[in-house]
């Protein structure tokens, strides 16, 4: 009997604790966590399923009371009612919420793909609900055997999980991670800028393109080679094989391939090595549905591994259910390329949901086996592929597919991305700029890249069209300059994003979370669905609409939680606890730092993702603490304690501002010394300043509120005190009005008629009334934004 390689065997604790189980004839109820129960009717399953791997979390304190055909289960946190005659949950209670367990108020999760989407798509359910409880049906999930094989369950069963966490949405997601497995710590290189394009590059043209990005000082970290890395015009390039394949291959003959196209890449090893020497990691595209055909370089080895005679030229079918094929698929087709420079694989499966194993989705199987295979030899695993249901967060990254180049497609993606945290799917990667059809629009492209900077992954991509490339210089100069600056910003933010990557892995918090996670009782937090938190420090409200021709600004709206929020691009300060409108010029977007925010950034040059030798810290006054997480970025050594944590604390007290930076651990992956730049973003001035390292005063320089410290040993503790600070405020509204009207394109007489009355009105209420009468929606919204936080 053929067996899977041991690397495909998972570690799971799938059987629930015996003390947490209730039996009622053919219904079994397991109290898995204080907020989660599992209800099985029919045959019972103690094996890991495709979704749920870890059901034993120790004894849970609970009581149960049978009331006729019902049972009431009470834990320390929640209460559940189950109909034991049919195995259906009736209701669940917690924190004053009662849910009927019908998912009618489910806040939804995500979807398999955005392929061909022009706007919204239907989302699957998640594990959070506005009425307090959500239900996950795992009945159709297959089981993972001890030997790693994926097989149907024994017998028919209804298998239901009830998550009851009220409005503690992050706790519900953490419970999902506890039952399914953590969100992995992804490699650091994935967090920079990716270049990707469906295009038949040559080795020379691809390298020249990377050099052009370098020349323009636009950092990249991942180079993607799409389908044309292998032979694609099969009937033309290998005519002697065409007659053997049948009608299906008339259309799809070149979709699958495993042999480098030597016409385009004469020496692929040299090509990949060159990319590595430029600081780039590489991924190539896979469409495995057509199996392995006789023209492939590794056909003979595959045929022998599958007990076929290579002389027959018989096609080796793709069969992700056959252990023999699975082993050979990786050992023969993929491992040699990985040894020669392919860092990870982009699995572009679009060919249906059926395999020889009933109920097994080939997409899920590919994600599962590819991810497990990619972590051999201590390598931190990574794939790029589509979503395949609850538990898919174990296999990052998500490829959302080929969307249209349209404003409506752009407008859906912020909500789509952050809402995926409701089912634990934390690492979506979109085709930034849109993939196909639609229109070429410099403004839309700019806004899409801006969203990409504050998305889990920024991957530029486009379809196979000579006119659709997403190079910044393929757009007007204004767009090129803005996009280039934003891509530099993304690269500089890697220390911040990587720390949030660790938070996601360690604490179960997604990089992008809906704003209703923070303000669950506020209706507007749900209505402003494009607003999301980007890590612990930043709130983002992307612009997904065109600028007005008169004001040159575009409107977006957000709900701001309680507290003080500062726009990191224009410095405007907002008071939270309400809905706010933003009117943004093309070169800016609403990204707001919370009070006390600490944002670590790298000032190192080029494509490097090494832990920075030059670290910048953007500081916003308040009281807060941030942990900068650093490790080698690529291996699993962090699991053995090979990482460094630096705590940066901010405290505002009695008119003074204190910043303390703890020393980092001195590790092989850390720089010996580090230079620091502390930018105090909302401090206007101060009467005095003191800077010390390890308790001793040190030299420093100050310019425009920024404190610069020359290189210190990385383990040094730094303390800064700004005495008697004067804080920045928003400009006087009259000055802001003048600035807004000055940039407003209209007849001068019309502008004057708007301006003059404003100089005479002193009361804010009357001024708002005057502004609301303006005929220009954009100008009216812009002036009302100025008035909302008038100081």
XYZ file of N, CA, C and O in Angstrom, residues 134-221:
352
model
N -22.799 32.462 16.444
C -22.692 32.037 15.047
C -22.560 30.523 15.006
O -22.044 29.897 15.938
N -23.024 29.941 13.901
C -23.024 28.489 13.740
C -22.169 28.115 12.535
O -22.280 28.726 11.470
N -21.311 27.107 12.704
C -20.490 26.576 11.620
C -20.903 25.126 11.392
O -20.857 24.297 12.315
N -21.320 24.809 10.176
C -21.695 23.442 9.806
C -20.485 22.750 9.191
O -20.027 23.113 8.114
N -19.970 21.744 9.891
C -18.782 21.015 9.426
C -19.142 19.624 8.912
O -18.276 18.763 8.764
N -20.412 19.418 8.599
C -20.886 18.076 8.241
C -20.221 17.527 6.984
O -20.004 16.314 6.866
N -19.932 18.388 6.030
C -19.375 17.928 4.753
C -17.851 17.855 4.760
O -17.243 17.478 3.751
N -17.248 18.200 5.872
C -15.793 18.185 5.963
C -15.282 16.757 6.063
O -15.813 15.939 6.822
N -14.257 16.424 5.282
C -13.657 15.099 5.322
C -12.715 14.989 6.523
O -12.423 15.988 7.189
N -12.248 13.780 6.791
C -11.355 13.581 7.929
C -9.926 13.379 7.448
O -9.678 12.928 6.324
N -8.999 13.733 8.317
C -7.572 13.540 8.050
C -7.105 12.348 8.871
O -7.119 12.389 10.112
N -6.721 11.305 8.186
C -6.323 10.077 8.864
C -4.941 10.240 9.500
O -4.183 11.159 9.187
N -4.621 9.299 10.394
C -3.335 9.347 11.087
C -2.168 9.276 10.117
O -1.077 9.792 10.392
N -2.380 8.649 8.950
C -1.306 8.543 7.957
C -1.255 9.735 7.002
O -0.474 9.738 6.052
N -2.119 10.723 7.239
C -2.107 11.936 6.430
C -3.098 11.948 5.287
O -3.303 12.995 4.652
N -3.732 10.827 4.987
C -4.683 10.782 3.878
C -5.982 11.515 4.245
O -6.377 11.556 5.409
N -6.651 12.040 3.222
C -7.909 12.739 3.401
C -9.019 11.834 2.864
O -9.058 11.534 1.663
N -9.923 11.420 3.749
C -10.942 10.434 3.370
C -12.322 10.858 3.873
O -12.431 11.638 4.827
N -13.386 10.323 3.248
C -14.740 10.618 3.748
C -14.929 10.064 5.150
O -14.251 9.127 5.583
N -15.881 10.640 5.876
C -16.200 10.133 7.208
C -16.892 8.771 7.100
O -17.452 8.419 6.072
N -16.873 8.073 8.213
C -17.606 6.812 8.299
C -19.031 7.120 8.748
O -19.251 7.666 9.823
N -19.994 6.788 7.922
C -21.386 7.021 8.273
C -21.821 8.452 8.028
O -21.005 9.345 7.824
N -23.117 8.675 8.048
C -23.669 10.008 7.849
C -23.776 10.716 9.190
O -24.096 10.109 10.212
N -23.488 12.017 9.167
C -23.525 12.761 10.428
C -23.860 14.217 10.161
O -23.549 14.767 9.097
N -24.493 14.824 11.138
C -24.643 16.278 11.179
C -23.677 16.777 12.236
O -23.710 16.338 13.384
N -22.791 17.680 11.846
C -21.698 18.124 12.721
C -21.722 19.644 12.784
O -21.389 20.318 11.814
N -22.119 20.197 13.939
C -22.360 21.634 14.073
C -21.554 22.209 15.235
O -21.515 21.616 16.319
N -20.965 23.379 15.005
C -20.260 24.113 16.051
C -21.000 25.424 16.306
O -21.366 26.133 15.361
N -21.205 25.745 17.584
C -21.842 27.009 17.961
C -20.826 27.858 18.710
O -20.286 27.438 19.736
N -20.551 29.041 18.164
C -19.642 30.008 18.782
C -20.485 31.101 19.438
O -21.226 31.807 18.743
N -20.393 31.253 20.743
C -21.188 32.254 21.456
C -20.255 33.183 22.243
O -19.760 32.810 23.317
N -20.015 34.367 21.676
C -19.106 35.320 22.311
C -19.690 36.728 22.390
O -18.957 37.680 22.618
N -21.015 36.856 22.207
C -21.614 38.178 22.273
C -20.964 39.108 21.272
O -20.788 38.760 20.103
N -20.600 40.284 21.745
C -19.909 41.240 20.892
C -18.399 41.236 21.129
O -17.698 42.159 20.682
N -17.896 40.210 21.782
C -16.454 40.048 21.942
C -15.930 39.305 20.712
O -15.565 38.134 20.755
N -15.901 40.048 19.607
C -15.625 39.423 18.316
C -14.221 38.838 18.235
O -14.018 37.766 17.656
N -13.258 39.530 18.799
C -11.894 38.998 18.730
C -11.764 37.692 19.510
O -10.990 36.811 19.129
N -12.553 37.542 20.578
C -12.515 36.289 21.332
C -13.073 35.136 20.500
O -12.596 34.001 20.598
N -14.093 35.423 19.698
C -14.651 34.380 18.833
C -13.617 33.916 17.821
O -13.487 32.711 17.545
N -12.866 34.863 17.246
C -11.849 34.503 16.260
C -10.709 33.733 16.935
O -10.190 32.756 16.378
N -10.344 34.140 18.143
C -9.309 33.405 18.864
C -9.753 31.972 19.154
O -8.946 31.036 19.112
N -11.037 31.796 19.447
C -11.562 30.447 19.668
C -11.461 29.617 18.392
O -11.137 28.424 18.440
N -11.742 30.240 17.258
C -11.597 29.531 15.982
C -10.161 29.067 15.786
O -9.912 27.921 15.384
N -9.195 29.943 16.075
C -7.790 29.568 15.939
C -7.435 28.435 16.906
O -6.652 27.544 16.568
N -8.002 28.469 18.117
C -7.724 27.405 19.085
C -8.196 26.054 18.566
O -7.540 25.025 18.790
N -9.323 26.041 17.840
C -9.895 24.784 17.360
C -9.319 24.337 16.023
O -9.249 23.139 15.741
N -8.928 25.298 15.195
C -8.451 24.953 13.848
C -6.937 24.984 13.723
O -6.373 24.364 12.816
N -6.265 25.730 14.575
C -4.830 25.958 14.453
C -4.557 27.439 14.281
O -5.386 28.193 13.768
N -3.390 27.873 14.713
C -3.024 29.282 14.672
C -2.875 29.804 13.242
O -2.653 29.033 12.307
N -2.963 31.116 13.121
C -2.529 31.763 11.884
C -1.008 31.732 11.890
O -0.380 32.202 12.836
N -0.370 31.163 10.871
C 1.093 31.055 10.874
C 1.786 32.416 10.813
O 1.196 33.416 10.398
N 3.027 32.428 11.230
C 3.881 33.598 11.070
C 4.461 33.547 9.665
O 5.236 32.651 9.334
N 4.071 34.484 8.817
C 4.512 34.412 7.427
C 5.911 35.023 7.286
O 6.326 35.854 8.097
N 6.664 34.615 6.271
C 8.013 35.165 6.069
C 7.964 36.676 5.854
O 7.020 37.209 5.262
N 8.997 37.338 6.294
C 9.021 38.796 6.236
C 9.008 39.319 4.804
O 8.408 40.356 4.512
N 9.646 38.614 3.885
C 9.743 39.127 2.516
C 8.373 39.302 1.865
O 8.202 40.114 0.956
N 7.359 38.545 2.348
C 6.024 38.647 1.754
C 5.359 39.981 2.057
O 4.355 40.328 1.420
N 5.894 40.744 2.981
C 5.227 41.967 3.435
C 5.674 43.213 2.683
O 5.161 44.302 2.945
N 6.607 43.063 1.750
C 7.031 44.203 0.946
C 6.203 44.324 -0.317
O 5.061 43.857 -0.405
N 6.760 44.953 -1.334
C 6.083 45.131 -2.617
C 6.379 43.953 -3.546
O 7.531 43.560 -3.702
N 5.326 43.432 -4.169
C 5.474 42.339 -5.124
C 5.308 42.867 -6.539
O 4.437 43.699 -6.806
N 6.119 42.326 -7.459
C 5.867 42.560 -8.871
C 5.316 41.281 -9.475
O 5.859 40.194 -9.308
N 4.197 41.423 -10.205
C 3.586 40.280 -10.863
C 2.878 40.770 -12.113
O 2.264 41.842 -12.119
N 2.975 39.976 -13.184
C 2.262 40.301 -14.410
C 2.160 39.052 -15.283
O 3.139 38.311 -15.428
N 0.989 38.812 -15.830
C 0.799 37.728 -16.786
C 1.352 38.222 -18.124
O 0.693 38.948 -18.859
N 2.582 37.811 -18.412
C 3.288 38.359 -19.577
C 4.457 37.433 -19.902
O 5.114 36.907 -19.005
N 4.723 37.246 -21.175
C 5.819 36.375 -21.609
C 7.152 37.125 -21.564
O 7.703 37.523 -22.584
N 7.672 37.302 -20.368
C 8.980 37.936 -20.210
C 10.083 37.012 -20.720
O 9.947 35.785 -20.718
N 11.186 37.611 -21.087
C 12.425 36.869 -21.254
C 13.271 37.106 -20.015
O 12.987 38.006 -19.210
N 14.304 36.308 -19.868
C 15.223 36.520 -18.744
C 15.751 37.953 -18.759
O 15.752 38.643 -17.738
N 16.153 38.414 -19.929
C 16.736 39.738 -20.038
C 15.712 40.834 -19.729
O 16.007 41.776 -18.980
N 14.504 40.713 -20.282
C 13.507 41.769 -20.070
C 13.058 41.827 -18.610
O 12.802 42.910 -18.079
N 12.978 40.670 -17.958
C 12.558 40.672 -16.553
C 13.625 41.306 -15.668
O 13.317 42.155 -14.811
N 14.865 40.940 -15.874
C 15.950 41.522 -15.088
C 16.038 43.028 -15.342
O 16.223 43.820 -14.401
N 15.891 43.437 -16.593
C 15.932 44.872 -16.905
C 14.801 45.625 -16.213
O 14.977 46.774 -15.785
N 13.642 44.983 -16.113
C 12.525 45.619 -15.406
C 12.862 45.800 -13.931
O 12.599 46.863 -13.347
N 13.440 44.788 -13.323
C 13.822 44.900 -11.915
C 14.872 46.001 -11.728
O 14.855 46.726 -10.725
N 15.769 46.138 -12.680
C 16.771 47.212 -12.611
C 16.134 48.582 -12.759
O 16.615 49.567 -12.170
N 15.057 48.657 -13.547
C 14.363 49.934 -13.702
C 13.694 50.344 -12.391
O 13.719 51.517 -12.003
N 13.092 49.378 -11.688
C 12.545 49.675 -10.363
C 13.654 50.159 -9.417
O 13.464 51.116 -8.661
N 14.803 49.504 -9.480
C 15.924 49.910 -8.626
C 16.396 51.311 -8.975
O 16.661 52.127 -8.086
N 16.486 51.599 -10.279
C 16.909 52.922 -10.733
C 15.980 54.014 -10.208
O 16.423 55.108 -9.842
N 14.704 53.708 -10.151
C 13.715 54.669 -9.685
C 13.516 54.610 -8.171
O 12.617 55.260 -7.623
N 14.350 53.821 -7.503
C 14.314 53.711 -6.044
C 12.942 53.269 -5.537
O 12.403 53.822 -4.579
N 12.371 52.275 -6.213
C 11.108 51.684 -5.769
C 11.425 50.278 -5.277
O 11.702 49.381 -6.078
N 11.386 50.033 -3.974
C 11.785 48.726 -3.451
C 10.785 47.628 -3.815
O 9.583 47.839 -3.857
N 11.299 46.439 -4.063
C 10.503 45.232 -4.271
C 11.094 44.116 -3.421
O 12.298 44.097 -3.148
N 10.257 43.173 -3.025
C 10.759 42.037 -2.256
C 10.414 40.689 -2.880
O 11.057 39.690 -2.581
